[in-house]
Amino acid sequence: MVPRSASVNEELRRRSRERFLQATVELVGERGYEATTLAHIADRAGAARGLVSYYFPGKRQLLQSAVHRLMHLELAAGLEREPRTEDGRELLARAIDAILGLARDHPLLMRTHMAGILQAEGFIQCPEQQRLATLLRDTVVSYGSADPDTDY
């Protein structure tokens, strides 16, 4: 048997991580944070429980990463929808619509996310958050912000 290449292994890790993120969004949205365990998430993702801990240090970090991924995907889709535009005002309006749409479509998930940010855990830095931050920053730059790091 030939060992898998590094790129194949990386792709498998990326897919596993995304399955955990998607399972978290689904389960917390259905059951709430307290009623969702890492075992439930692993089961929904079709993976072993211990693998969750390989990718995420805890449930709160997993939740924030999952919500940041969802926000990034929704925001990117909203900004890229037809008709395409470079108009900063329109892009900012689309960004606001996308984020408010998440609050409307996933109220339990988004309330849980905001509560976690406002509690002692604060805002967790993760790759998903960095992608979201870049997209938001680029949007406020398009809008014409003089200080995009503060404004976004």
XYZ file of N, CA and C in Angstrom:
456
model
N 0.844 -1.170 0.000
C 0.000 0.000 0.000
C 0.894 1.240 0.000
N 0.566 2.171 -0.863
C 1.337 3.398 -1.010
C 0.824 4.426 0.004
N 1.724 5.056 0.758
C 1.283 6.088 1.715
C 0.646 7.271 0.987
N -0.296 7.909 1.657
C -0.941 9.094 1.068
C 0.047 10.253 1.032
N -0.125 11.092 0.046
C 0.732 12.270 -0.072
C 0.338 13.297 0.983
N 1.221 14.228 1.226
C 0.951 15.296 2.190
C -0.277 16.101 1.772
N -0.442 16.342 0.484
C -1.597 17.129 0.024
C -2.904 16.373 0.239
N -2.879 15.057 0.048
C -4.081 14.256 0.298
C -4.416 14.271 1.788
N -3.404 14.119 2.628
C -3.632 14.176 4.074
C -4.191 15.529 4.498
N -3.650 16.590 3.939
C -4.132 17.934 4.269
C -5.586 18.107 3.847
N -5.937 17.609 2.692
C -7.325 17.703 2.224
C -8.259 16.900 3.131
N -7.845 15.736 3.561
C -8.656 14.930 4.480
C -8.845 15.653 5.815
N -7.800 16.291 6.316
C -7.909 17.060 7.561
C -8.859 18.249 7.384
N -8.759 18.926 6.252
C -9.635 20.067 5.982
C -11.098 19.627 5.955
N -11.366 18.520 5.290
C -12.743 18.009 5.215
C -13.266 17.582 6.581
N -12.425 16.923 7.370
C -12.837 16.524 8.718
C -13.192 17.739 9.549
N -12.340 18.737 9.508
C -12.574 19.959 10.271
C -13.879 20.617 9.841
N -14.129 20.680 8.545
C -15.361 21.285 8.044
C -16.593 20.484 8.459
N -16.482 19.169 8.511
C -17.613 18.353 8.988
C -17.926 18.669 10.444
N -16.900 18.864 11.274
C -17.133 19.236 12.666
C -17.797 20.612 12.767
N -17.339 21.538 11.958
C -17.913 22.883 11.981
C -19.382 22.859 11.559
N -19.688 22.126 10.495
C -21.073 22.045 10.015
C -21.957 21.330 11.031
N -21.469 20.248 11.609
C -22.242 19.515 12.615
C -22.539 20.410 13.815
N -21.593 21.243 14.195
C -21.787 22.153 15.324
C -22.881 23.158 15.028
N -22.845 23.754 13.848
C -23.888 24.705 13.447
C -25.252 24.038 13.513
N -25.358 22.850 12.965
C -26.640 22.154 12.941
C -27.132 21.819 14.343
N -26.269 21.207 15.146
C -26.697 20.732 16.458
C -26.983 21.863 17.442
N -26.133 22.865 17.495
C -26.394 23.983 18.406
C -27.647 24.728 17.952
N -27.854 24.826 16.655
C -29.073 25.442 16.143
C -30.321 24.652 16.489
N -30.208 23.332 16.558
C -31.348 22.471 16.892
C -31.566 22.343 18.393
N -30.496 22.113 19.142
C -30.586 21.727 20.553
C -30.178 22.803 21.539
N -29.371 23.752 21.080
C -28.781 24.730 21.990
C -27.395 24.271 22.405
N -26.652 25.194 22.984
C -25.260 24.939 23.336
C -25.130 23.910 24.447
N -25.855 24.097 25.525
C -25.716 23.219 26.690
C -26.116 21.778 26.372
N -27.111 21.594 25.525
C -27.598 20.246 25.209
C -26.776 19.555 24.124
N -25.816 20.273 23.557
C -24.961 19.699 22.521
C -23.617 19.332 23.135
N -23.234 18.076 23.004
C -21.936 17.632 23.516
C -20.967 17.412 22.362
N -19.695 17.344 22.709
C -18.694 17.034 21.683
C -18.940 15.652 21.091
N -19.452 14.729 21.892
C -19.791 13.398 21.377
C -20.906 13.486 20.339
N -21.914 14.336 20.598
C -22.982 14.526 19.604
C -22.409 15.074 18.296
N -21.517 16.048 18.435
C -20.922 16.678 17.256
C -20.103 15.661 16.471
N -19.288 14.884 17.163
C -18.475 13.865 16.489
C -19.367 12.852 15.783
N -20.440 12.447 16.457
C -21.363 11.483 15.861
C -22.005 12.054 14.601
N -22.474 13.292 14.660
C -23.098 13.920 13.488
C -22.092 14.067 12.352
N -20.831 14.327 12.702
C -19.782 14.500 11.691
C -19.264 13.162 11.163
N -19.673 12.061 11.816
C -19.220 10.746 11.382
C -17.771 10.472 11.734
N -17.356 10.949 12.906
C -15.957 10.800 13.316
C -15.882 10.368 14.780
N -14.696 9.961 15.183
C -14.463 9.572 16.570
C -14.448 10.811 17.459
N -14.938 10.665 18.677
C -15.007 11.774 19.643
C -13.642 12.428 19.857
N -12.597 11.633 19.978
C -11.271 12.177 20.233
C -10.750 13.057 19.118
N -11.256 12.862 17.916
C -10.798 13.667 16.786
C -11.237 15.124 16.914
N -12.363 15.368 17.573
C -12.812 16.748 17.786
C -11.742 17.516 18.555
N -11.206 16.889 19.593
C -10.201 17.552 20.428
C -8.874 17.746 19.700
N -8.639 16.977 18.668
C -7.435 17.155 17.856
C -7.496 18.503 17.129
N -8.699 18.865 16.668
C -8.864 20.086 15.888
C -9.214 21.314 16.724
N -9.898 21.119 17.850
C -10.402 22.246 18.636
C -10.124 22.010 20.116
N -9.639 23.038 20.824
C -9.305 22.863 22.241
C -10.524 22.719 23.152
N -11.710 23.085 22.676
C -12.900 22.962 23.504
C -14.153 23.294 22.717
N -15.285 23.083 23.368
C -16.568 23.292 22.700
C -16.799 24.765 22.350
N -16.414 25.675 23.230
C -16.622 27.104 22.955
C -15.827 27.531 21.722
N -14.585 27.083 21.600
C -13.767 27.422 20.433
C -14.364 26.816 19.163
N -14.848 25.592 19.283
C -15.481 24.939 18.139
C -16.713 25.723 17.704
N -17.530 26.133 18.657
C -18.725 26.900 18.319
C -18.364 28.201 17.616
N -17.419 28.952 18.182
C -17.073 30.224 17.545
C -16.498 30.009 16.148
N -15.655 29.008 15.983
C -15.112 28.724 14.647
C -16.229 28.352 13.683
N -17.183 27.565 14.154
C -18.299 27.140 13.305
C -19.153 28.332 12.876
N -19.438 29.221 13.814
C -20.250 30.394 13.476
C -19.468 31.341 12.576
N -18.186 31.517 12.829
C -17.378 32.376 11.951
C -17.338 31.825 10.533
N -17.245 30.515 10.406
C -17.262 29.899 9.065
C -18.596 30.176 8.381
N -19.698 29.956 9.113
C -21.023 30.210 8.553
C -21.165 31.674 8.146
N -20.726 32.576 9.002
C -20.816 33.999 8.682
C -19.987 34.336 7.454
N -18.785 33.764 7.359
C -17.936 34.018 6.191
C -18.606 33.519 4.914
N -19.151 32.309 4.947
C -19.801 31.749 3.754
C -21.005 32.587 3.328
N -21.827 32.985 4.293
C -23.015 33.786 3.980
C -22.632 35.178 3.482
N -21.644 35.767 4.120
C -21.199 37.102 3.710
C -20.603 37.060 2.306
N -19.756 36.081 2.045
C -19.151 35.960 0.709
C -20.227 35.772 -0.357
N -21.219 34.931 -0.066
C -22.299 34.706 -1.029
C -23.093 35.997 -1.255
N -23.361 36.730 -0.190
C -24.105 37.981 -0.319
C -23.349 39.028 -1.119
N -22.063 39.122 -0.899
C -21.255 40.113 -1.613
C -21.079 39.765 -3.087
N -21.123 38.474 -3.407
C -20.872 38.030 -4.783
C -22.146 37.820 -5.595
N -23.306 38.020 -4.983
C -24.547 37.739 -5.726
C -24.709 38.697 -6.903
N -25.514 38.260 -7.827
C -25.793 39.068 -9.019
C -26.828 40.131 -8.690
N -26.765 41.277 -9.277
C -25.703 41.744 -10.152
C -24.450 42.115 -9.344
N -23.308 41.716 -9.846
C -22.030 42.015 -9.191
C -21.841 43.530 -9.173
N -21.179 43.997 -8.133
C -20.976 45.443 -8.009
C -19.675 45.727 -7.275
N -19.150 46.909 -7.492
C -18.001 47.417 -6.751
C -18.418 48.606 -5.892
N -19.696 48.955 -5.947
C -20.212 50.097 -5.197
C -20.144 49.802 -3.699
N -19.355 50.603 -2.987
C -19.134 50.392 -1.563
C -20.394 50.444 -0.729
N -21.314 51.341 -1.045
C -22.574 51.438 -0.294
C -23.401 50.166 -0.479
N -23.452 49.683 -1.688
C -24.212 48.457 -1.962
C -23.563 47.258 -1.275
N -22.236 47.181 -1.313
C -21.545 46.066 -0.661
C -21.772 46.073 0.852
N -21.751 47.260 1.452
C -22.004 47.348 2.887
C -23.449 46.944 3.196
N -24.384 47.371 2.376
C -25.784 46.979 2.575
C -25.940 45.456 2.448
N -25.264 44.865 1.496
C -25.323 43.404 1.339
C -24.705 42.692 2.543
N -23.613 43.243 3.064
C -22.979 42.646 4.246
C -23.926 42.682 5.439
N -24.561 43.817 5.644
C -25.511 43.951 6.757
C -26.672 42.978 6.565
N -27.208 42.895 5.355
C -28.302 41.962 5.072
C -27.894 40.513 5.350
N -26.673 40.155 4.971
C -26.210 38.779 5.170
C -26.121 38.445 6.648
N -25.558 39.330 7.440
C -25.393 39.066 8.868
C -26.739 39.089 9.579
N -27.607 40.042 9.236
C -28.943 40.059 9.832
C -29.758 38.837 9.401
N -29.524 38.377 8.184
C -30.192 37.162 7.716
C -29.824 35.949 8.552
N -28.578 35.894 8.988
C -28.157 34.797 9.868
C -28.887 34.864 11.201
N -29.043 36.057 11.733
C -29.772 36.212 12.994
C -31.223 35.786 12.830
N -31.805 36.058 11.688
C -33.187 35.661 11.411
C -33.303 34.147 11.193
N -32.375 33.586 10.426
C -32.465 32.176 10.048
C -31.917 31.209 11.095
N -31.020 31.682 11.941
C -30.376 30.834 12.961
C -30.371 31.560 14.311
N -31.547 31.905 14.831
C -31.569 32.748 16.030
C -30.897 32.120 17.250
N -31.143 30.864 17.508
C -30.535 30.226 18.682
C -29.022 30.166 18.543
N -28.552 29.790 17.393
C -27.118 29.708 17.135
C -26.450 31.077 17.302
N -27.022 32.099 16.715
C -26.403 33.421 16.763
C -26.488 34.037 18.158
N -27.586 33.822 18.878
C -27.667 34.312 20.262
C -26.617 33.632 21.125
N -26.443 32.336 20.917
C -25.443 31.587 21.677
C -24.047 32.108 21.379
N -23.777 32.370 20.130
C -22.474 32.905 19.719
C -22.215 34.257 20.370
N -23.189 35.154 20.301
C -23.015 36.483 20.887
C -22.844 36.400 22.395
N -23.590 35.531 23.048
C -23.456 35.369 24.500
C -22.044 34.908 24.846
N -21.486 33.994 24.057
C -20.128 33.519 24.299
C -19.092 34.614 24.147
N -19.287 35.473 23.171
C -18.360 36.583 22.963
C -18.432 37.565 24.131
N -19.626 37.818 24.610
C -19.817 38.808 25.674
C -19.432 38.289 27.052
N -19.340 36.981 27.204
C -18.935 36.410 28.483
C -17.412 36.432 28.592
N -16.919 35.830 29.640
C -15.481 35.860 29.944
C -14.611 35.290 28.831
N -15.142 34.349 28.051
C -14.312 33.741 27.003
C -13.881 34.761 25.959
N -14.729 35.735 25.712
C -14.402 36.753 24.730
C -14.368 36.217 23.316
N -13.686 36.937 22.482
C -13.617 36.655 21.050
C -12.423 35.757 20.779
N -12.658 34.610 20.214
C -11.610 33.625 19.967
C -11.071 33.800 18.547
N -9.764 33.922 18.437
C -9.116 34.019 17.127
C -8.999 32.610 16.540
N -9.360 32.452 15.286
C -9.267 31.168 14.600
C -9.155 31.450 13.100
N -8.807 30.445 12.299
C -8.697 30.692 10.845
C -10.001 31.202 10.233
N -11.133 30.684 10.707
C -12.424 31.114 10.175
C -12.678 32.587 10.499
N -12.313 32.989 11.699
C -12.494 34.375 12.109
C -11.603 35.278 11.262
N -10.405 34.843 10.955
C -9.490 35.648 10.144
C -10.041 35.848 8.729
N -10.618 34.795 8.140
C -11.216 34.938 6.809
C -12.409 35.894 6.843
N -13.231 35.767 7.891
C -14.377 36.662 8.047
C -13.905 38.102 8.222
N -12.905 38.307 9.068
C -12.388 39.652 9.327
C -11.857 40.290 8.051
N -11.161 39.525 7.236
C -10.623 40.050 5.977
C -11.753 40.496 5.056
N -12.786 39.682 4.963
C -13.920 40.020 4.102
C -14.643 41.265 4.617
N -14.849 41.350 5.927
C -15.500 42.532 6.499
C -14.647 43.782 6.325
N -13.353 43.633 6.551
C -12.444 44.773 6.396
C -12.464 45.270 4.952
N -12.392 44.344 4.000
C -12.425 44.727 2.585
C -13.734 45.446 2.239
N -14.820 45.033 2.871
C -16.115 45.660 2.613
C -16.130 47.097 3.111
N -15.619 47.344 4.311
C -15.620 48.726 4.805
C -14.606 49.586 4.053
N -13.552 48.982 3.524
C -12.623 49.723 2.651
C -13.364 50.139 1.381
N -14.129 49.224 0.784
C -14.919 49.552 -0.410
C -15.923 50.657 -0.126
N -16.440 50.662 1.090
C -17.399 51.691 1.491
C -16.731 53.061 1.595
N -15.417 53.067 1.800
C -14.684 54.326 1.868
C -14.230 54.693 3.264
N -14.150 53.733 4.125
C -13.736 53.987 5.509
C -12.336 54.568 5.574
N -12.171 55.572 6.424
C -10.853 56.148 6.652
C -10.054 55.311 7.631
N -10.738 54.529 8.452
C -10.078 53.684 9.454
C -10.747 52.308 9.467
N -10.471 51.479 8.460
C -11.183 50.202 8.327
C -10.967 49.247 9.491
N -9.809 49.273 10.127
C -9.578 48.362 11.236
C -10.492 48.666 12.416
N -10.777 49.923 12.636
C -11.707 50.305 13.697
C -13.148 50.127 13.242
N -13.449 50.519 12.032
C -14.833 50.519 11.559
C -15.424 49.116 11.375
N -14.631 48.177 10.920
C -15.252 46.877 10.670
C -15.570 46.208 11.984
